mmCIF file of N, CA and C in Angstrom:
data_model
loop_
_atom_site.group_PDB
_atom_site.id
_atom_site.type_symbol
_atom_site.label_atom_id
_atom_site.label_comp_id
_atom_site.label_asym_id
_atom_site.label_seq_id
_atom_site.Cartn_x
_atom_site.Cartn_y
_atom_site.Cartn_z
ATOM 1 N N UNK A 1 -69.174 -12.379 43.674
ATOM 2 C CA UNK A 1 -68.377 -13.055 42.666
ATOM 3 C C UNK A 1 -68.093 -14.497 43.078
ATOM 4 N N UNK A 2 -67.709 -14.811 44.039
ATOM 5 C CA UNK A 2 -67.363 -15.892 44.499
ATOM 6 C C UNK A 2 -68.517 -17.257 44.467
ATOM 7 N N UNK A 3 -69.836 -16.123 44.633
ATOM 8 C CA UNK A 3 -71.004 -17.018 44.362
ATOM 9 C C UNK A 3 -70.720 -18.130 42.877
ATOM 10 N N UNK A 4 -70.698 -17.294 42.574
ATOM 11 C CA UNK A 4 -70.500 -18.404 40.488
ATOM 12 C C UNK A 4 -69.885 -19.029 40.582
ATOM 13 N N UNK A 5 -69.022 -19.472 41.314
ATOM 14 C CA UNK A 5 -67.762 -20.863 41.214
ATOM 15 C C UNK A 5 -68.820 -22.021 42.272
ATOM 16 N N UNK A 6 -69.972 -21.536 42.929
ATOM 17 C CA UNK A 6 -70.888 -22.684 43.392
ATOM 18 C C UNK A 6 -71.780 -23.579 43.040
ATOM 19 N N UNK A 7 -71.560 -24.570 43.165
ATOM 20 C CA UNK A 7 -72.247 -25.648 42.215
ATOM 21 C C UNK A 7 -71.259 -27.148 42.211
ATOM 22 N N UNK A 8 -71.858 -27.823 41.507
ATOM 23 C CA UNK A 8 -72.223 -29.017 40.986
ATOM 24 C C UNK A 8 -70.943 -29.160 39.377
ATOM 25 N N UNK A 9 -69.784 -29.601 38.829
ATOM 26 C CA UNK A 9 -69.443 -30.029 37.668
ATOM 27 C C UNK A 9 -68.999 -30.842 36.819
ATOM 28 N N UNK A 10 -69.561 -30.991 35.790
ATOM 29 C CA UNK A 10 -68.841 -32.251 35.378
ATOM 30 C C UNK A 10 -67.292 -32.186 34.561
ATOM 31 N N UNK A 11 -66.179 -32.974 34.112
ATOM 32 C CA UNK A 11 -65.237 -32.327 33.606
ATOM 33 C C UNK A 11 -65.839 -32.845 31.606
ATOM 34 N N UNK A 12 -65.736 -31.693 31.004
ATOM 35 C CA UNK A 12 -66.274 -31.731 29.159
ATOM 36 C C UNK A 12 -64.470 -32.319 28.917
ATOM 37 N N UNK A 13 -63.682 -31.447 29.145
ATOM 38 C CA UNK A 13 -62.678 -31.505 28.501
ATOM 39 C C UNK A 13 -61.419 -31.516 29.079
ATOM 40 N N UNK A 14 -59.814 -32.033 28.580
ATOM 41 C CA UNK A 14 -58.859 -31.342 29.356
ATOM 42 C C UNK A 14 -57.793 -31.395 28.258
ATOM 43 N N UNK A 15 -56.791 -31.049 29.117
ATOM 44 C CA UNK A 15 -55.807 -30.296 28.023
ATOM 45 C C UNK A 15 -54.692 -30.525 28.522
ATOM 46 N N UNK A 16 -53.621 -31.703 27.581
ATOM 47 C CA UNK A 16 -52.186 -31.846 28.389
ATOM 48 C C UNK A 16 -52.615 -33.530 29.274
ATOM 49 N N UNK A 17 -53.560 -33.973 29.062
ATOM 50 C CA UNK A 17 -53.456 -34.352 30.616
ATOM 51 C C UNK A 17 -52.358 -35.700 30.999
ATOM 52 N N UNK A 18 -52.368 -36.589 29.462
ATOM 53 C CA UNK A 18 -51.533 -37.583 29.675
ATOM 54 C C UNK A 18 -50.565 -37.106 30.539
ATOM 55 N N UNK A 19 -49.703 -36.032 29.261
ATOM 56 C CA UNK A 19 -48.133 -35.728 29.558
ATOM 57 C C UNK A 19 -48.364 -34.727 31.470
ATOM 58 N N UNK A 20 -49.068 -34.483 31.758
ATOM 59 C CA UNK A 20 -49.533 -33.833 33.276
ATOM 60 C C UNK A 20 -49.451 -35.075 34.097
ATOM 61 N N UNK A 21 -49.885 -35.940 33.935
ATOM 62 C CA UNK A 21 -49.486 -37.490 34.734
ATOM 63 C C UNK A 21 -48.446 -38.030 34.770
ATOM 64 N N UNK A 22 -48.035 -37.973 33.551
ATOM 65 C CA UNK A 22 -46.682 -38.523 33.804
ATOM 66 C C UNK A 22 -45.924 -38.274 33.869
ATOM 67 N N UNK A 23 -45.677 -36.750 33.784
ATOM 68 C CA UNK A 23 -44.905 -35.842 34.866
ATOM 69 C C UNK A 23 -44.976 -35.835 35.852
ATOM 70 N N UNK A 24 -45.995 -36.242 36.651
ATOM 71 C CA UNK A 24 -46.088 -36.025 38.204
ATOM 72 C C UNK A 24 -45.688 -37.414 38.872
ATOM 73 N N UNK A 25 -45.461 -37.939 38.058
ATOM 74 C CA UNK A 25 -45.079 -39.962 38.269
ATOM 75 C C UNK A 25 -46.040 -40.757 38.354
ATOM 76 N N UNK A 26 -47.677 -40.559 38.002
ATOM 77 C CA UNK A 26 -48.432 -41.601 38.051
ATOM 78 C C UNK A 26 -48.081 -42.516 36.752
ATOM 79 N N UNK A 27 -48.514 -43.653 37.501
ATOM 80 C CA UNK A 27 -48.153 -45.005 36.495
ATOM 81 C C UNK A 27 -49.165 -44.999 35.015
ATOM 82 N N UNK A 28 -48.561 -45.739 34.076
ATOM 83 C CA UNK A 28 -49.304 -45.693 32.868
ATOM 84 C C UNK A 28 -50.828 -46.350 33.107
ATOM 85 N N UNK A 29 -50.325 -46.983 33.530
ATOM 86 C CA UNK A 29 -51.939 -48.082 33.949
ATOM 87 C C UNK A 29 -52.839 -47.465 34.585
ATOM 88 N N UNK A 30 -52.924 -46.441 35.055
ATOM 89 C CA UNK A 30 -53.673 -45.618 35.936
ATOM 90 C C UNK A 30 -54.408 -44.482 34.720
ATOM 91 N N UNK A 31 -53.369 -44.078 34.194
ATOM 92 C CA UNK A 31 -53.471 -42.740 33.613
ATOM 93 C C UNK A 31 -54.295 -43.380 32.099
ATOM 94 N N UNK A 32 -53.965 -44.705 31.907
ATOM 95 C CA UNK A 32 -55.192 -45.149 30.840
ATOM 96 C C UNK A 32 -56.555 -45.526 31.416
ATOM 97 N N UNK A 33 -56.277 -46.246 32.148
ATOM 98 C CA UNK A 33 -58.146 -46.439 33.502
ATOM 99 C C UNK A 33 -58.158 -45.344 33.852
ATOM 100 N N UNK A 34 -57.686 -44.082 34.121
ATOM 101 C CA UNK A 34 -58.491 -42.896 34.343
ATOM 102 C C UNK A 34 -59.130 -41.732 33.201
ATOM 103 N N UNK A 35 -58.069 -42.270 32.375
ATOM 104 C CA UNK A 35 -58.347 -41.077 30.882
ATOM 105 C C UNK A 35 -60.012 -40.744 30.737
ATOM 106 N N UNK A 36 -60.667 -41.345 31.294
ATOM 107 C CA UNK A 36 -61.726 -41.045 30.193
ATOM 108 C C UNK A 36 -63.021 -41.013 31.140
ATOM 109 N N UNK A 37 -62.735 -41.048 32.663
ATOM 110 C CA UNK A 37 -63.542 -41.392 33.907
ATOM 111 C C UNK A 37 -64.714 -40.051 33.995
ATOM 112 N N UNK A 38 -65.556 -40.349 34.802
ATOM 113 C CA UNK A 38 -66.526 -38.800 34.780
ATOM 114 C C UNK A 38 -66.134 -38.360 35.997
ATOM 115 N N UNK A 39 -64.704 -37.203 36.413
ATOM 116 C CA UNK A 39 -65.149 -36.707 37.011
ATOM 117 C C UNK A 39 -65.801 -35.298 37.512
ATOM 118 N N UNK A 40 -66.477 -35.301 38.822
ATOM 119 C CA UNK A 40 -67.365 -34.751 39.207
ATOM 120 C C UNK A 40 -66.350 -33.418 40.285
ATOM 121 N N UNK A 41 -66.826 -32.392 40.218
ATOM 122 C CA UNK A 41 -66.112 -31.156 41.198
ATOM 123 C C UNK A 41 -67.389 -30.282 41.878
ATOM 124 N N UNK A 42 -67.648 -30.551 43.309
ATOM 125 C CA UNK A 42 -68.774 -30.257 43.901
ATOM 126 C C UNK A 42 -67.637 -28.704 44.619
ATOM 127 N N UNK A 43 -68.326 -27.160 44.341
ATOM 128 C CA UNK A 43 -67.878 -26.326 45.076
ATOM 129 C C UNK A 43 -68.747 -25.739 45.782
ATOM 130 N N UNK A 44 -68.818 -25.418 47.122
ATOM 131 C CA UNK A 44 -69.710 -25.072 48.217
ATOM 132 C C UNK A 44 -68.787 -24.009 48.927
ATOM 133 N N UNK A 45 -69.836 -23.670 49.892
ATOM 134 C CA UNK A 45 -69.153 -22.600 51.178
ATOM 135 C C UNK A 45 -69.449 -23.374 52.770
ATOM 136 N N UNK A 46 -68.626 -23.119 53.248
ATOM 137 C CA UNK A 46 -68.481 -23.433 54.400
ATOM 138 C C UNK A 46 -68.243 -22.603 55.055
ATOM 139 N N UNK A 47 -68.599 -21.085 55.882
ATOM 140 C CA UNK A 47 -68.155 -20.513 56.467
ATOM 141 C C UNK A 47 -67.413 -19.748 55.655
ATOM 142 N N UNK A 48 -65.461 -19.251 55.853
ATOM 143 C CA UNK A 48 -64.725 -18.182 55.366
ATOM 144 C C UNK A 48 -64.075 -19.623 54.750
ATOM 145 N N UNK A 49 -64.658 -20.432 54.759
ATOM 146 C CA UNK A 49 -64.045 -21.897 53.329
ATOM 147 C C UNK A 49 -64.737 -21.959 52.436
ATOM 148 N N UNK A 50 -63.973 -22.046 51.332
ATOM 149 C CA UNK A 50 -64.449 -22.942 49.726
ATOM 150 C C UNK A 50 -64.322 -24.377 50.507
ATOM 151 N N UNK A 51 -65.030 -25.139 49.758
ATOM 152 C CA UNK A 51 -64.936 -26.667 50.128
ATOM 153 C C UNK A 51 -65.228 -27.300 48.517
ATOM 154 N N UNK A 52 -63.953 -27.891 48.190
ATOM 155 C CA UNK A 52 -64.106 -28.452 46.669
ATOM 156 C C UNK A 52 -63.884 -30.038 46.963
ATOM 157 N N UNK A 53 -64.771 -30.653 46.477
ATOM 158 C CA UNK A 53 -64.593 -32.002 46.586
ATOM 159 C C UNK A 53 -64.640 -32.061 44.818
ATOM 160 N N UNK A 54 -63.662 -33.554 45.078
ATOM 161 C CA UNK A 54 -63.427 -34.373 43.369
ATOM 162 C C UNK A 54 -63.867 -35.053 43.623
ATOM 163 N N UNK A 55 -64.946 -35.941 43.014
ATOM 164 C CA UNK A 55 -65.328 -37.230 43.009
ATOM 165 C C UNK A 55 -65.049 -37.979 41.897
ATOM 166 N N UNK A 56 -64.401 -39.166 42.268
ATOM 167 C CA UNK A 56 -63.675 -40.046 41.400
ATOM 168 C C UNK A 56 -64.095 -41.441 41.435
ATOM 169 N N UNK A 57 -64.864 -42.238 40.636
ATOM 170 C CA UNK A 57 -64.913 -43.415 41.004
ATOM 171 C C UNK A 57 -63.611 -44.351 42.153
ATOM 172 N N UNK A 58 -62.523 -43.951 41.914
ATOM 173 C CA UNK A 58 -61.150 -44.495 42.895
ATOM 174 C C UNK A 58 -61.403 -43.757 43.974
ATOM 175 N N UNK A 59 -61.830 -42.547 44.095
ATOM 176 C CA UNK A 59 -61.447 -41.475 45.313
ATOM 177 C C UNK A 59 -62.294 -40.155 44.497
ATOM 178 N N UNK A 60 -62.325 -40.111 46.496
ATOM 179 C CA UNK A 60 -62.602 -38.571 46.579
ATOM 180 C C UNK A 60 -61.934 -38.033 47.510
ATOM 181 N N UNK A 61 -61.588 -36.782 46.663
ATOM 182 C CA UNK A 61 -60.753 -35.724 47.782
ATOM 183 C C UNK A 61 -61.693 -34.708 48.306
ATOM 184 N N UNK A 62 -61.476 -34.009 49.051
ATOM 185 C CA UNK A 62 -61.851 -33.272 49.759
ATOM 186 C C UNK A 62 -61.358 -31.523 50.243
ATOM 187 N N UNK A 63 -61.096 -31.058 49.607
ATOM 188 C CA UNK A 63 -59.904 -29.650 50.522
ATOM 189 C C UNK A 63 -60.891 -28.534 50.543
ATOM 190 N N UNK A 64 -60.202 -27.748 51.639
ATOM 191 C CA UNK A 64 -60.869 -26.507 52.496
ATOM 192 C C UNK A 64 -59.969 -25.677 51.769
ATOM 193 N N UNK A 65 -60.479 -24.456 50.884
ATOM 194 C CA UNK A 65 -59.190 -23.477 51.194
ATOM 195 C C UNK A 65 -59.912 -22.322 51.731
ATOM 196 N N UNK A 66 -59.137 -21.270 52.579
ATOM 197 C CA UNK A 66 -59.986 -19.782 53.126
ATOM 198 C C UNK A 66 -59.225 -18.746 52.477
ATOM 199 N N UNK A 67 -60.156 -18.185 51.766
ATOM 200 C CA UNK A 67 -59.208 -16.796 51.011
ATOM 201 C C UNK A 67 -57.845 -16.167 52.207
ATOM 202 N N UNK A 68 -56.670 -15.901 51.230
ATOM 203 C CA UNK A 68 -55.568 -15.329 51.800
ATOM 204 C C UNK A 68 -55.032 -16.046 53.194
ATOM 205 N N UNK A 69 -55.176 -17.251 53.665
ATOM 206 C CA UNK A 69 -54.240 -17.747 54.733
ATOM 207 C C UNK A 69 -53.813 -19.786 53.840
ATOM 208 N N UNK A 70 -52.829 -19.924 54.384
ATOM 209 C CA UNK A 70 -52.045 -20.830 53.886
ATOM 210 C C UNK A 70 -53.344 -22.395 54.642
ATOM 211 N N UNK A 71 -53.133 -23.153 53.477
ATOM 212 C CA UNK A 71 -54.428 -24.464 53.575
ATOM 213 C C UNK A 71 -53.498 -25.501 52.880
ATOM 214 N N UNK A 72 -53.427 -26.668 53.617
ATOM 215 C CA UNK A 72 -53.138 -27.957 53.495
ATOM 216 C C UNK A 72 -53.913 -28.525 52.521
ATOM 217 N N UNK A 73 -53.483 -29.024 51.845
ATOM 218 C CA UNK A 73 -54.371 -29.977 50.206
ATOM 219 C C UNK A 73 -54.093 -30.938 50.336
ATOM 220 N N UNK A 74 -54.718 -31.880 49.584
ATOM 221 C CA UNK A 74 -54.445 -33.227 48.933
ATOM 222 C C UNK A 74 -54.003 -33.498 47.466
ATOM 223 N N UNK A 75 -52.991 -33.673 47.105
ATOM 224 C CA UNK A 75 -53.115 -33.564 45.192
ATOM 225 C C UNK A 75 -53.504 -34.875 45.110
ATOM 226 N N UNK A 76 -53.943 -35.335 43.764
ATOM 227 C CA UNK A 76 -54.245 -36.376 43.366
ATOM 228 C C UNK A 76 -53.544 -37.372 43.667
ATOM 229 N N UNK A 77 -52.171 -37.171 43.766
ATOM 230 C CA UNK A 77 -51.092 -38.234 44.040
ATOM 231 C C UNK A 77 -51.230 -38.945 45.974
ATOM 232 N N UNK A 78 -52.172 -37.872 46.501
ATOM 233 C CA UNK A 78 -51.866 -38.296 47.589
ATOM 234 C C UNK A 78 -51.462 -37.100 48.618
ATOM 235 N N UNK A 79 -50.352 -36.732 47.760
ATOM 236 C CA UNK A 79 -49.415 -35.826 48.682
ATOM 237 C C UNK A 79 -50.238 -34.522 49.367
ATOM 238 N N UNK A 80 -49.653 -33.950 50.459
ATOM 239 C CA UNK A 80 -49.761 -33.108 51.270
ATOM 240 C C UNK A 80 -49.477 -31.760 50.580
ATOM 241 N N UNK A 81 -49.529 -30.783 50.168
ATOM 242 C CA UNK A 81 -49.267 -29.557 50.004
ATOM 243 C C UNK A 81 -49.703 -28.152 50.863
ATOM 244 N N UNK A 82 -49.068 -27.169 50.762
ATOM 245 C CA UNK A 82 -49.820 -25.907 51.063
ATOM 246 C C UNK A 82 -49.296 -24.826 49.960
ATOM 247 N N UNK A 83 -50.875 -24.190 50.037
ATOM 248 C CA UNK A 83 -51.154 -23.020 49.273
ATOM 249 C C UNK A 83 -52.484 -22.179 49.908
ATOM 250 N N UNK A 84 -51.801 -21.044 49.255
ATOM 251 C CA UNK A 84 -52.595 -19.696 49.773
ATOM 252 C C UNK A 84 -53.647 -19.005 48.438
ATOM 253 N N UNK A 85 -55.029 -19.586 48.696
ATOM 254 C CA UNK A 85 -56.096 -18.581 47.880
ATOM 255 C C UNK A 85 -56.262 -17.355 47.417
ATOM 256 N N UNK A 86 -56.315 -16.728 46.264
ATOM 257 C CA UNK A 86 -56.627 -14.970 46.426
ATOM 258 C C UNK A 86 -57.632 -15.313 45.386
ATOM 259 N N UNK A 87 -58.531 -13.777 45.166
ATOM 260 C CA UNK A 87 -59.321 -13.692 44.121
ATOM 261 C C UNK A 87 -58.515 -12.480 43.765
ATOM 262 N N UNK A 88 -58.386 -13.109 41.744
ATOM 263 C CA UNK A 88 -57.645 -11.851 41.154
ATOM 264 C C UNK A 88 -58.710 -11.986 39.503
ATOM 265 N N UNK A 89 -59.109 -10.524 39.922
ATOM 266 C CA UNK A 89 -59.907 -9.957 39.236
ATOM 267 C C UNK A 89 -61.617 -11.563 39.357
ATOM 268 N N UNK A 90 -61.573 -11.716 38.023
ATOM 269 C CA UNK A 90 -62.762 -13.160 38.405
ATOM 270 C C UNK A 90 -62.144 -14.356 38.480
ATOM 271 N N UNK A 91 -60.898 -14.806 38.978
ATOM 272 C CA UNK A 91 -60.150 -16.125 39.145
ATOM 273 C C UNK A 91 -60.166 -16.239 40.298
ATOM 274 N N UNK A 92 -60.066 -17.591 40.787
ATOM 275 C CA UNK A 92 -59.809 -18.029 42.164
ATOM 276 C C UNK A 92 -58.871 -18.668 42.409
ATOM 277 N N UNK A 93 -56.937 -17.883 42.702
ATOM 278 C CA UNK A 93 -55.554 -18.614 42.136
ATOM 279 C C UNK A 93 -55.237 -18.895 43.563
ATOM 280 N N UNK A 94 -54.660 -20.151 43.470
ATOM 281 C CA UNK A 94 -53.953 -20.892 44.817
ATOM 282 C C UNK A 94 -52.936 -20.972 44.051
ATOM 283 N N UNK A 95 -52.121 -20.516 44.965
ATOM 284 C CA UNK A 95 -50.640 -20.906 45.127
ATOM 285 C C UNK A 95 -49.542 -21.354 46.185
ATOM 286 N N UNK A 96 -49.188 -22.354 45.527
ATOM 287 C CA UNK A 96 -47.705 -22.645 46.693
ATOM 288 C C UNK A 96 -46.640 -23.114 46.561
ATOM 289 N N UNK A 97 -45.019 -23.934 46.771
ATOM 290 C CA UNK A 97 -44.579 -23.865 46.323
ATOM 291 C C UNK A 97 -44.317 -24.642 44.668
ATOM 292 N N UNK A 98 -45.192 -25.928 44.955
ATOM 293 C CA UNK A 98 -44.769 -26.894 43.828
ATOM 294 C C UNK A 98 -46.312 -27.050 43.335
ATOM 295 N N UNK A 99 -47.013 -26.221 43.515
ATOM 296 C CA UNK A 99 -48.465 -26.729 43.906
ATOM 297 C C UNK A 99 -49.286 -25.577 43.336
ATOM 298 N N UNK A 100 -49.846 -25.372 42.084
ATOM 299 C CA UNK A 100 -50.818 -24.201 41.694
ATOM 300 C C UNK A 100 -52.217 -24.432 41.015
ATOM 301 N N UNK A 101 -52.975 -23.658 41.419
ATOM 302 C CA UNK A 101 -54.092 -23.812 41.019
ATOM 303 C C UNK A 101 -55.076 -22.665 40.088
ATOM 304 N N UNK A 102 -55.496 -21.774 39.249
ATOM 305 C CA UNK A 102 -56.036 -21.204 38.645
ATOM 306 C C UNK A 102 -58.035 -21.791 38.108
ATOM 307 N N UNK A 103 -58.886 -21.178 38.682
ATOM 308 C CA UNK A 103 -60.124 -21.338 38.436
ATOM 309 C C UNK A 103 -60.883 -19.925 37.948
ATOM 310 N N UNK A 104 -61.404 -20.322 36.726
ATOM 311 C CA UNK A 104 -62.703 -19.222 36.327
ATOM 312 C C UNK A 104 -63.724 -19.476 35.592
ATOM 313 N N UNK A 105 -64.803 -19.188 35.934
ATOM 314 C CA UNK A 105 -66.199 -19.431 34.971
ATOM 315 C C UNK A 105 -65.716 -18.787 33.890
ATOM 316 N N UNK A 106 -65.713 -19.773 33.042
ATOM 317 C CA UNK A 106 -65.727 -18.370 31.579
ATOM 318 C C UNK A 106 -66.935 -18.496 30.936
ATOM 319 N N UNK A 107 -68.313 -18.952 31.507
ATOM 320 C CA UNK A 107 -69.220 -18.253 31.252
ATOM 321 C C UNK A 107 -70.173 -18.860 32.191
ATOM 322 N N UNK A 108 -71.337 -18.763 32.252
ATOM 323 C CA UNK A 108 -71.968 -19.333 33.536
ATOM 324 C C UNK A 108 -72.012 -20.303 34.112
ATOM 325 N N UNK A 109 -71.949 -21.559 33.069
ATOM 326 C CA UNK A 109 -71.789 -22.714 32.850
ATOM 327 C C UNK A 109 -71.078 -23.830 33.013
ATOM 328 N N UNK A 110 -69.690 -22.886 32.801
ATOM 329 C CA UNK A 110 -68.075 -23.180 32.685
ATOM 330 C C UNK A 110 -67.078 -23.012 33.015
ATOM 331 N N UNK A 111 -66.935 -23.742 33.838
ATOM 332 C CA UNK A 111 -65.559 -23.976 35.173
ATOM 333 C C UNK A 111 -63.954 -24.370 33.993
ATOM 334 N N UNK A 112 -63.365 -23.449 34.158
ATOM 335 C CA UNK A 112 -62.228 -23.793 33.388
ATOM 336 C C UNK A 112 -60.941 -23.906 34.678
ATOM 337 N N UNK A 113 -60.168 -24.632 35.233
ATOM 338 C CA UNK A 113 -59.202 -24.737 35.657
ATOM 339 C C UNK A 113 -57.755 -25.060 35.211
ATOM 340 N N UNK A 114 -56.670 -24.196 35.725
ATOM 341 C CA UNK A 114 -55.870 -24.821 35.380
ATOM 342 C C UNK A 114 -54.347 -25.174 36.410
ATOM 343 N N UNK A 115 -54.000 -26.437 36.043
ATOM 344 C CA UNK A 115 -53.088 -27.039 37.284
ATOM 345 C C UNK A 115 -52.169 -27.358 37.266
ATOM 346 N N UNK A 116 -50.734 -26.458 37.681
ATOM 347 C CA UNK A 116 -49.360 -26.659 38.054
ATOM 348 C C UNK A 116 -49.333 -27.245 38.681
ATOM 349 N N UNK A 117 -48.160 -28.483 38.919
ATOM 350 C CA UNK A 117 -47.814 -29.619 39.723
ATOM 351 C C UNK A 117 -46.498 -29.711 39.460
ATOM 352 N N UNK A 118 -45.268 -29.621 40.520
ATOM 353 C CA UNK A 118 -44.378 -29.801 39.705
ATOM 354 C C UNK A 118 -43.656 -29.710 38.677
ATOM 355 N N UNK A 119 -43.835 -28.361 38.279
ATOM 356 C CA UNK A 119 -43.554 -28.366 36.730
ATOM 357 C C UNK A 119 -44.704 -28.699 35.647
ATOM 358 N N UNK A 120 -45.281 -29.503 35.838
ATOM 359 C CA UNK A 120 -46.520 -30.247 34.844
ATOM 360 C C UNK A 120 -47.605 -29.412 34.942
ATOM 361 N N UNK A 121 -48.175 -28.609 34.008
ATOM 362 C CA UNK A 121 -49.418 -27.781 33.894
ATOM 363 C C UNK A 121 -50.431 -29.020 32.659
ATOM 364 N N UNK A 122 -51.696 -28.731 33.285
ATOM 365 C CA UNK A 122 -52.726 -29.386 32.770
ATOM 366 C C UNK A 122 -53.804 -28.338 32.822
ATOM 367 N N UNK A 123 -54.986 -28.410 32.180
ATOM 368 C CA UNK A 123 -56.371 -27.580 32.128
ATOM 369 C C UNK A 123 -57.524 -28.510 31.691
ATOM 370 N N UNK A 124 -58.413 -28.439 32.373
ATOM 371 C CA UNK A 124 -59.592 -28.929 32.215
ATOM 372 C C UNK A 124 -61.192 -27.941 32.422
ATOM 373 N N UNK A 125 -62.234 -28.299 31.029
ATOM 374 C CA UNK A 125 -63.506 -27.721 31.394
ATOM 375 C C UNK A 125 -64.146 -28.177 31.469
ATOM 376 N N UNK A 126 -64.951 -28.249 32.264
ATOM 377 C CA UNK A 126 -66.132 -28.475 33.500
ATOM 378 C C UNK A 126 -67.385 -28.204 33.377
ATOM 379 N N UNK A 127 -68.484 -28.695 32.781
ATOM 380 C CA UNK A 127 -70.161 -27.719 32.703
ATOM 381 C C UNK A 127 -70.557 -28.068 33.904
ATOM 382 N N UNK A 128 -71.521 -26.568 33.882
ATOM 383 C CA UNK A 128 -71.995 -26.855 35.485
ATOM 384 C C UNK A 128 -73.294 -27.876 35.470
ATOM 385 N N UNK A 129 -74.090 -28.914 36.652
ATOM 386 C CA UNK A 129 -74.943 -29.564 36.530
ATOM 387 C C UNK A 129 -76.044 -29.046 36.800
#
């Protein structure tokens, strides 16, 4: 199962995302130069790691998570977090305290995520390349 979340994606769509920014305190000026950017979500294996990189024309992040033990992130903002991976049923949910994550193919193609921050939930879909 875990195989299908590997690959290459681009983001098609998202959902929320202004009001998801500016909940989390990024500046307006950002959140209009980014609205509309291509980014890219490379997921691989590394060992007992997922390795998800964002590629962003501004940045790329980088995070390790290993099913069921607690992993240090980067959110977009910068900040430091931790959260703990599970697979429930075909999702791949991180959680932690201010910090959530929800991923599933909903069909071979299609990386749907969705992202608690603070209060601020956003969703975005993804075709695979």
């Amino acid at each position: 199962m875990e195989e299908a979340f590997m690959g290459k994606f681009v983001v098609e769509s998202k959902e929320n995302y202004d009001e998801f920014m500016r909940g989390i305190g990024i500046p307006a000026e950002y959140i209009e130069l980014s609205r509309h950017i291509r980014v890219v979500t490379e997921i691989s294996k590394d060992g007992d790691a997922f390795v998800i990189k964002r590629i962003r024309p501004q940045k790329t992040l980088c995070n390790r998570l290993i099913l069921g033990k607690a992993c240090e992130v980067e959110t977009i903002k910068g900040e430091k977090v931790k959260i703990t991976a599970t697979i429930e049923g075909s999702k791949v949910v991180a959680r932690g305290d201010i910090y959530n994550v929800t991923m599933e193919m909903i069909d071979d193609d299609h990386l749907k995520e969705s992202i608690t921050y603070k209060g601020q939930t956003m969703s975005r879909i993804s075709k695979r390349q």
